Tab-separated table of C-alpha atoms and ligand atoms in Angstrom:
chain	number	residue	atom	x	y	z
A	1	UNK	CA	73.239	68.391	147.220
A	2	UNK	CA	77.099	69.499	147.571
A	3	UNK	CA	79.270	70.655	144.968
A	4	UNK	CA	83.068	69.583	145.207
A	5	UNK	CA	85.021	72.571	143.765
A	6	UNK	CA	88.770	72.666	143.364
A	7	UNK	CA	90.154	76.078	142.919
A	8	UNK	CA	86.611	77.863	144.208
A	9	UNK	CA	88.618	80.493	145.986
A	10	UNK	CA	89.694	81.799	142.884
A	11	UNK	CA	87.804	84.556	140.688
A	12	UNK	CA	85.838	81.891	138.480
A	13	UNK	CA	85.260	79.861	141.702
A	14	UNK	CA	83.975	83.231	143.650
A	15	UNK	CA	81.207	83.243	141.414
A	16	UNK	CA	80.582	80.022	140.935
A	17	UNK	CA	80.434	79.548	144.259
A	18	UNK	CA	77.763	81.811	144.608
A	19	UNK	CA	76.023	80.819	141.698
A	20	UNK	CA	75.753	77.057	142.979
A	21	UNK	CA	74.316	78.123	146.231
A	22	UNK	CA	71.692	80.180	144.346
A	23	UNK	CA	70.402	77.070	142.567
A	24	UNK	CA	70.104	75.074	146.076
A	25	UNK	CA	73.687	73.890	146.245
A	26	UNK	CA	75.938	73.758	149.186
A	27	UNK	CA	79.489	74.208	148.280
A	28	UNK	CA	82.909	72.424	149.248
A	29	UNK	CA	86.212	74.049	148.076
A	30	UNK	CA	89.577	72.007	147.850
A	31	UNK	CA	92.048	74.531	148.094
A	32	UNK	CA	96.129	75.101	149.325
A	33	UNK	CA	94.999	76.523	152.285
A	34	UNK	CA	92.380	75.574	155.281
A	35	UNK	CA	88.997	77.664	155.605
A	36	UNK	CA	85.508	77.490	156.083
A	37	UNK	CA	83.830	75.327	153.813
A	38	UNK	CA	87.153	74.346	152.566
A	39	UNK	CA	89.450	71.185	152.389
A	40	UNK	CA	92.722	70.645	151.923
A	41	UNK	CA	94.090	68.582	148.854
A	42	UNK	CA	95.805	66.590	151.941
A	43	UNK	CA	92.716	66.194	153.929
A	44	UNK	CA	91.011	65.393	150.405
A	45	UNK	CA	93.387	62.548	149.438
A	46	UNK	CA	92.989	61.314	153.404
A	47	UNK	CA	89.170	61.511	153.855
A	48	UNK	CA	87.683	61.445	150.840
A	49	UNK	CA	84.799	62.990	148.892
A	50	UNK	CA	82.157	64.253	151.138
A	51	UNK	CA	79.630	61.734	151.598
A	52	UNK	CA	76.873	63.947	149.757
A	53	UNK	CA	78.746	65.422	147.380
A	54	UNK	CA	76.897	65.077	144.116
A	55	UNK	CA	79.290	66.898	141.608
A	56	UNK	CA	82.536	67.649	141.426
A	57	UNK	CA	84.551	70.450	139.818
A	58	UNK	CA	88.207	71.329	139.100
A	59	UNK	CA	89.170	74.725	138.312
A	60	UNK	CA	92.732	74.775	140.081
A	61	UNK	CA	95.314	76.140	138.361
A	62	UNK	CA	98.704	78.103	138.625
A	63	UNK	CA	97.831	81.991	136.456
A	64	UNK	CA	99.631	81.076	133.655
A	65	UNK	CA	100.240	85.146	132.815
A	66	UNK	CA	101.548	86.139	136.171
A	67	UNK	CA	103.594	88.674	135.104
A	68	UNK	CA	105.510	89.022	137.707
A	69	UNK	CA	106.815	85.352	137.143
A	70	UNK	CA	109.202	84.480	134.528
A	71	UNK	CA	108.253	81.084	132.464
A	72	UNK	CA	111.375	78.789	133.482
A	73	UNK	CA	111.344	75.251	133.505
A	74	UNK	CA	110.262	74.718	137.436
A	75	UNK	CA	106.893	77.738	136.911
A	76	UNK	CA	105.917	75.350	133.627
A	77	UNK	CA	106.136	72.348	136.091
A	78	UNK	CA	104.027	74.495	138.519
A	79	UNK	CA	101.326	75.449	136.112
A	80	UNK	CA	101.323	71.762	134.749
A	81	UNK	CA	101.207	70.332	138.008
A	82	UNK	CA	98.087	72.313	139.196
A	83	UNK	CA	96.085	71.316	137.041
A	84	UNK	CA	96.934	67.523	135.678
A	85	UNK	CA	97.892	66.542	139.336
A	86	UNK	CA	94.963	67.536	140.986
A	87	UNK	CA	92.643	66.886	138.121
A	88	UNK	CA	93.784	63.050	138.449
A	89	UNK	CA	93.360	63.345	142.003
A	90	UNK	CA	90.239	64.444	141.876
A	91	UNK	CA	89.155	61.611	139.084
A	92	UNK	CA	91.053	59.038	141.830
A	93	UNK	CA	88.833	60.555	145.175
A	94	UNK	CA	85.952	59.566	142.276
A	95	UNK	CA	86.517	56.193	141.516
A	96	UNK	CA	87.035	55.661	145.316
A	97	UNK	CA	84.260	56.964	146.795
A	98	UNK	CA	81.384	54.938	147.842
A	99	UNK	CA	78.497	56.997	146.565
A	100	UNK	CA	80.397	58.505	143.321
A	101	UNK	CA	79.047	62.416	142.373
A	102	UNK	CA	76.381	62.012	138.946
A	103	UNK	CA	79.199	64.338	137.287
A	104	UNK	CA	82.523	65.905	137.365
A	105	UNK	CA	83.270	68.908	135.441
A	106	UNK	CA	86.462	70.136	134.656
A	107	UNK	CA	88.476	73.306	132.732
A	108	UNK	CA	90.320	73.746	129.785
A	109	UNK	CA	91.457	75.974	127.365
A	110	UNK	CA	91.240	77.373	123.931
A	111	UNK	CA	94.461	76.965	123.508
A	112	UNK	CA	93.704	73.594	122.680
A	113	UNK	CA	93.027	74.743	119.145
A	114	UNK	CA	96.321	75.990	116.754
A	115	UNK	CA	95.818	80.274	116.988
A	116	UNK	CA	94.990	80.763	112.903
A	117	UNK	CA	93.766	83.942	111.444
A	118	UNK	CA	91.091	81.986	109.572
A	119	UNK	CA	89.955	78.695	110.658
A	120	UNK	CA	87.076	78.363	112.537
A	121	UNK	CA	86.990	75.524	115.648
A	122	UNK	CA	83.886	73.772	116.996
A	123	UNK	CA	84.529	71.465	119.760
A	124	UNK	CA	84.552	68.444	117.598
A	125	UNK	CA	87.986	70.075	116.066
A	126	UNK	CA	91.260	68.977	116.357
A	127	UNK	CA	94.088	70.288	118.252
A	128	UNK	CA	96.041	69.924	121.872
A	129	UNK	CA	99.192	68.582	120.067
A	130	UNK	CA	101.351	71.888	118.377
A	131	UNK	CA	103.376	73.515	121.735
A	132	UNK	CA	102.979	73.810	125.092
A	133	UNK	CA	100.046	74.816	125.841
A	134	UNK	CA	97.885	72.706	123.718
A	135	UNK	CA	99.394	69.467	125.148
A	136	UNK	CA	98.821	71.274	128.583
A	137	UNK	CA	95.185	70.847	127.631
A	138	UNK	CA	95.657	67.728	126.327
A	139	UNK	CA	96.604	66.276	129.346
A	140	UNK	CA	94.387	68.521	131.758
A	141	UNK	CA	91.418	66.946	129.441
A	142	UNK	CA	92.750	63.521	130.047
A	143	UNK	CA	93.676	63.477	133.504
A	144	UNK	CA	89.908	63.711	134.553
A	145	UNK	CA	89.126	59.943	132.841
A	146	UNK	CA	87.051	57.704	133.973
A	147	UNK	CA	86.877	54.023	133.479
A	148	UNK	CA	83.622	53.845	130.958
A	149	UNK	CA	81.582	51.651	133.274
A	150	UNK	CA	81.419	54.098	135.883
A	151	UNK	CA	77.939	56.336	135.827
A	152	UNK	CA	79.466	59.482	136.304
A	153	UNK	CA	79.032	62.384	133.228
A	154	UNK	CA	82.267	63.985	131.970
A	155	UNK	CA	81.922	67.351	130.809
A	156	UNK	CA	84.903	69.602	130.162
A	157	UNK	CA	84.805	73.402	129.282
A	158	UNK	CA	87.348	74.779	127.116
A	159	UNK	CA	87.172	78.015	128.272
A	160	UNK	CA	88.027	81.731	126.731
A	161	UNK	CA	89.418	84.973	128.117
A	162	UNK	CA	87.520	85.147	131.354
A	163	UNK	CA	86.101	88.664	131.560
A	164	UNK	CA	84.852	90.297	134.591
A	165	UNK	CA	84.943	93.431	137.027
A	166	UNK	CA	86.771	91.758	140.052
A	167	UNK	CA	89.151	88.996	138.658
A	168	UNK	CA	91.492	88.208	135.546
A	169	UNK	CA	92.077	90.196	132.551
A	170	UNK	CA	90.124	93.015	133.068
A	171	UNK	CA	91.611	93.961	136.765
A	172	UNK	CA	94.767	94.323	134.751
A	173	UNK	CA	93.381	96.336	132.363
A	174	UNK	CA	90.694	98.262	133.927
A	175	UNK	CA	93.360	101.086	135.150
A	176	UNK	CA	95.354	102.007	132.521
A	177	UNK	CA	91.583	102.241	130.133
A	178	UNK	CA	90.357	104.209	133.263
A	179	UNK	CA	93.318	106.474	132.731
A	180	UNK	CA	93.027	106.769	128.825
A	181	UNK	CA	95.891	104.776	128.143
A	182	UNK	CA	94.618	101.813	126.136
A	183	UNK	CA	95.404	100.551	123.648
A	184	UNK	CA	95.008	97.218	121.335
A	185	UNK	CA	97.704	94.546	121.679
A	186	UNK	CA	100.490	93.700	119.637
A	187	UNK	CA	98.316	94.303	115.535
A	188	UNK	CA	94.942	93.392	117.440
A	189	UNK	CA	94.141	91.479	114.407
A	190	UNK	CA	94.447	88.512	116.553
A	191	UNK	CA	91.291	86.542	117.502
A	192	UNK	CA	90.140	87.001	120.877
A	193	UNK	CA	88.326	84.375	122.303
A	194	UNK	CA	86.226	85.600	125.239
A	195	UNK	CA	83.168	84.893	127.795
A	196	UNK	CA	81.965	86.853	130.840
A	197	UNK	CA	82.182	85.703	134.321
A	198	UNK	CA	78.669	85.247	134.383
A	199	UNK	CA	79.046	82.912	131.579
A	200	UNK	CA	81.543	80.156	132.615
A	201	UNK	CA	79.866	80.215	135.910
A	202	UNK	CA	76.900	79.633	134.271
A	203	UNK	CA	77.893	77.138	131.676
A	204	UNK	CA	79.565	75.219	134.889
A	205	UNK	CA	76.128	75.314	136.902
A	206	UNK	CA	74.091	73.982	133.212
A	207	UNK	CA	76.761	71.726	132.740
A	208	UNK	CA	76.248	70.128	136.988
A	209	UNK	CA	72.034	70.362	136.295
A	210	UNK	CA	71.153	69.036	133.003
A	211	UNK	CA	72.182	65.598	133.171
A	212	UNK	CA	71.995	65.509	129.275
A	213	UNK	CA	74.627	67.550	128.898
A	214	UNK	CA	78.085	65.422	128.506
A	215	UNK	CA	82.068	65.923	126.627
A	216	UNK	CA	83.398	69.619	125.569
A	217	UNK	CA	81.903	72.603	125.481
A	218	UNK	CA	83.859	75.350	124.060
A	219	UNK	CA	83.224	78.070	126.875
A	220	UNK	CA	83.021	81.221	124.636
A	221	UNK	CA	80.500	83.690	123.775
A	222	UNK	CA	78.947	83.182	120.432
A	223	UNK	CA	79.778	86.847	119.167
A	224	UNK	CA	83.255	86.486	117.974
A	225	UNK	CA	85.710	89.354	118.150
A	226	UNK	CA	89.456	90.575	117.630
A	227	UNK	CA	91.383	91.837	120.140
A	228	UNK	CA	90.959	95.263	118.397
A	229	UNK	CA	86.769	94.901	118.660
A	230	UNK	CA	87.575	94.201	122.416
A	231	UNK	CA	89.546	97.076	122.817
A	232	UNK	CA	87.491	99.393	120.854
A	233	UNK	CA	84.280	98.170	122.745
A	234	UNK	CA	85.929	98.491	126.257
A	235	UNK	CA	87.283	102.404	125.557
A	236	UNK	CA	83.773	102.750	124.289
A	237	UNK	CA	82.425	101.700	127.721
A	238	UNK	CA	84.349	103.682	129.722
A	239	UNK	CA	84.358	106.799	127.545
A	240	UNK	CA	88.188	106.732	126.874
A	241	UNK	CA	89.993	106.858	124.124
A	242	UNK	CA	92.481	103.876	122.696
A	243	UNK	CA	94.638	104.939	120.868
A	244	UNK	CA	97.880	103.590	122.660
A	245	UNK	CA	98.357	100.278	121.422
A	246	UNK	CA	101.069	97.929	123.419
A	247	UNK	CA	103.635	96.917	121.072
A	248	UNK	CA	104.279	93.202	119.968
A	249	UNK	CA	108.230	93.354	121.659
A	250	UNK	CA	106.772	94.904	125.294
A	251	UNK	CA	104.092	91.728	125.849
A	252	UNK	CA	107.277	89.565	124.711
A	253	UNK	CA	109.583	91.065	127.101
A	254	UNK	CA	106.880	90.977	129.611
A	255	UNK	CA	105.520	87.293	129.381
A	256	UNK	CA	108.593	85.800	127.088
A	257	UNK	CA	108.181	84.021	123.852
A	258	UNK	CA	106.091	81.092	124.367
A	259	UNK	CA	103.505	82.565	126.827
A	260	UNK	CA	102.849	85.598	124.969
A	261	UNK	CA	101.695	83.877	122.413
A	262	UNK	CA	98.311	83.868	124.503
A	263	UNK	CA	98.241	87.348	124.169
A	264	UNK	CA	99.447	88.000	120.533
A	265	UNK	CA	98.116	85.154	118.923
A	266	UNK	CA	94.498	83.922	118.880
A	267	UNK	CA	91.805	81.590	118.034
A	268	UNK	CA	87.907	81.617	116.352
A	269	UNK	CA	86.494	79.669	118.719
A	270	UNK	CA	82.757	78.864	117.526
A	271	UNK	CA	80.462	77.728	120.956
A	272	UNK	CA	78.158	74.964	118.726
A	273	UNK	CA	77.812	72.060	121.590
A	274	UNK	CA	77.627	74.777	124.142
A	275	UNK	CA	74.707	76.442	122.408
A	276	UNK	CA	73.087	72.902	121.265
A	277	UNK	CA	72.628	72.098	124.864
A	278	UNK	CA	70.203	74.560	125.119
A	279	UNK	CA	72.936	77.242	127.335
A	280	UNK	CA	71.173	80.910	127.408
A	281	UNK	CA	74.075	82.992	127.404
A	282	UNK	CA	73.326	86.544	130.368
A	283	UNK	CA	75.982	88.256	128.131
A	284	UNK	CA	75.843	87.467	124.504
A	285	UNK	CA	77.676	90.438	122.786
A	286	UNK	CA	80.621	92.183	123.248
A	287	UNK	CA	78.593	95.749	124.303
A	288	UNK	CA	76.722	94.746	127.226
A	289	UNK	CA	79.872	92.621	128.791
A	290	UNK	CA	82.485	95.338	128.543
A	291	UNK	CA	79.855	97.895	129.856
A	292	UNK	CA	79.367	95.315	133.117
A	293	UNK	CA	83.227	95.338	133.177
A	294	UNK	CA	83.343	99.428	133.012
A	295	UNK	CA	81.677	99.853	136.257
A	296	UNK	CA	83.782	100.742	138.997
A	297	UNK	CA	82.283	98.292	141.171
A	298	UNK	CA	81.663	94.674	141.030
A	299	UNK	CA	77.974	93.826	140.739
B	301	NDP	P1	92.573	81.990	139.645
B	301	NDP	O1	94.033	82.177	139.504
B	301	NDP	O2	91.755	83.162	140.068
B	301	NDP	O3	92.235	80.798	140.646
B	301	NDP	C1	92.737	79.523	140.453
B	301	NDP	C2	92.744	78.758	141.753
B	301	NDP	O4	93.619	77.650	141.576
B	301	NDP	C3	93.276	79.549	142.931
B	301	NDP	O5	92.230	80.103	143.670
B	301	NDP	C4	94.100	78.557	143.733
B	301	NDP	O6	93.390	78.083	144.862
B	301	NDP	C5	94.315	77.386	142.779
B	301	NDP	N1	95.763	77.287	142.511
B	301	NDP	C6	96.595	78.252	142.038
B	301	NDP	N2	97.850	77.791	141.960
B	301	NDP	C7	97.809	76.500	142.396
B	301	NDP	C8	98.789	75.495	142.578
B	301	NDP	N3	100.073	75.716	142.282
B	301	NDP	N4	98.382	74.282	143.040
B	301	NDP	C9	97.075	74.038	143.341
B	301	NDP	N5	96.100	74.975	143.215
B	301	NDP	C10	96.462	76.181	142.737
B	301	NDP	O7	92.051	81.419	138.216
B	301	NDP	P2	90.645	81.633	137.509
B	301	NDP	O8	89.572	81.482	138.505
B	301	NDP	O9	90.720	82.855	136.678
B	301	NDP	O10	90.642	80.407	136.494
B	301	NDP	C11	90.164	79.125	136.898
B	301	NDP	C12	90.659	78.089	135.913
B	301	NDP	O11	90.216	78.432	134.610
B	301	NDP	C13	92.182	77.987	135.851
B	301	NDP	O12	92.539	76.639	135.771
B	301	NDP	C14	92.543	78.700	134.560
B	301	NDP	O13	93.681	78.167	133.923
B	301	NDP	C15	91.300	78.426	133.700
B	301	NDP	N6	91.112	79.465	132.706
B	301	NDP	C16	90.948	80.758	133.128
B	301	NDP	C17	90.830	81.775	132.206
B	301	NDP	C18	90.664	83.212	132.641
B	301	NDP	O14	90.651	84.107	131.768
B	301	NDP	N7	90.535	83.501	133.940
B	301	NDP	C19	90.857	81.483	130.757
B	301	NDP	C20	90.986	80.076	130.429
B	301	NDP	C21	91.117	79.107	131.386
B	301	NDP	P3	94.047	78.090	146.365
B	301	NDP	O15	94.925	79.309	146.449
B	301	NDP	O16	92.841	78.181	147.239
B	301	NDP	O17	94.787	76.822	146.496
């Protein structure tokens, strides 16, 4: 049983890496570069999927909130490009192959759904068509189709702020919390979307297993919070206080207009198919994932 994983070598794909070969999996990452138990999106496109490769994943994508990037015209093409291109090349390896994988799972975002202070989006809500990054998901979503008469699940996770020790938000913002310099962003009224690392591993792995489980699944935890609750419960973990909050015009000047909106802007995203097909959550609530994400080491 192999696991085809585009993007593994990145922090989601770390642990789901790891968590695949717990459950009996070996794993095969497509990636830029070569490696052990790694392709090359060339040597992908020229051999093929592995010849036991029984699911597929794509999780490949350019970090959207690379800072230290500004968002011109050719970085939009890069982070489109990353994810549609190989997505479709992934679905194409698919339909080629002569034993096709029983699934192929793929990411998205909640920024599929229109940031609102009050409405409340299940999966079967509409969205992906208001700016930039909702028709980003639109077409990530879409480049993974399959022609119906092929037996192979779909199952796409629209995934939240990915939180964990090692990887994503939290490396960025374990320091200055660590140093008492925290603060909530922009009015931190904003919704905050969020899910552990443990989580959209996990949801991944259910999602490869339980060949019930088909379409979106909105990869959040099912407590919902603001970015102030976040904030408040991560100074609480690390016994700091919070009370510097970053102001609306610095995250602008940092990430310009459009992307900040990620950060000052957010979405009630509700996990209903998610929980329906039967996912246990390891990290429910807000408390126990931002004391995992105060230790100072990775577990
Ligand atoms: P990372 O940035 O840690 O890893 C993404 C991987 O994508 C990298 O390891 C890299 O693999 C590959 N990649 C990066 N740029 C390119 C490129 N230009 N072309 C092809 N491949 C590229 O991301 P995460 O693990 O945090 O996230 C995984 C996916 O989940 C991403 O698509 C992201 O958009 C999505 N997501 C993540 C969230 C989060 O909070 N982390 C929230 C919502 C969605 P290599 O260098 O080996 O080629």
């Amino acid at each position: 049983m192999r696991v085809v994983i585009g993007g593994g070598t990145g922090f989601v794909g770390r642990h789901l890496c790891r968590l695949l070969r717990e459950h009996g999996y070996r794993t095969t990452i497509i990636s830029r570069k070569e490696g052990p138990d790694q392709m090359t999106w060339n040597s992908l496109s020229e051999l093929g999927l592995p010849e036991d490769c029984t699911a597929v994943v794509n999780i490949a994508g350019e970090n959207i909130l690379n800072p230290m990037v500004r968002w011109s015209e050719e970085f939009k093409n890069a982070v489109i490009s990353s994810r549609v291109d190989t997505t479709k090349m992934m679905a194409e390896m698919i339909k080629k192959a002569r034993n096709p994988p029983k699934v192929f799972v793929t990411m998205s975002g909640v920024g599929y759904y229109e940031p609102s202070p009050t409405a409340e989006y299940t999966e079967s809500s509409t969205g992906g068509d208001f700016d930039f990054l909702s028709r980003l998901c639109t077409d990530w979503e879409s480049a993974g189709s399959l022609p119906d008469d092929m037996a192979v699940r779909r199952v796409i996770v629209r995934s939240g702020v990915v939180l964990g020790r090692d990887g994503g938000m939290i490396q960025q913002l374990f320091l200055p919390f660590f140093l008492g310099i925290g603060g909530k962003i922009g009015t931190g009224k904003q919704w905050f979307p969020w899910i552990h690392i443990a989580d959209i591993s996990g949801i991944i792995c259910h999602a490869i297993k339980n060949d019930d489980v088909t379409g979106i699944l909105n990869g959040v935890a099912p407590e919902m919070a603001t970015n102030s609750d976040f904030t408040q419960a991560y100074g609480r973990a690390m016994w700091r206080p919070t009370v510097f909050p970053i102001p609306t015009f610095m995250i602008k000047f940092m990430y310009q207009s459009e992307r900040s909106k990620i950060i000052l802007e957010g979405q009630k995203v509700i996990p209903k198919r998610t929980l329906e097909s039967g996912y246990k959550y390891v990290f429910p609530d807000l408390k126990s994932t931002c004391s995992d994400c105060a230790k100072l080491m990775s577990s």
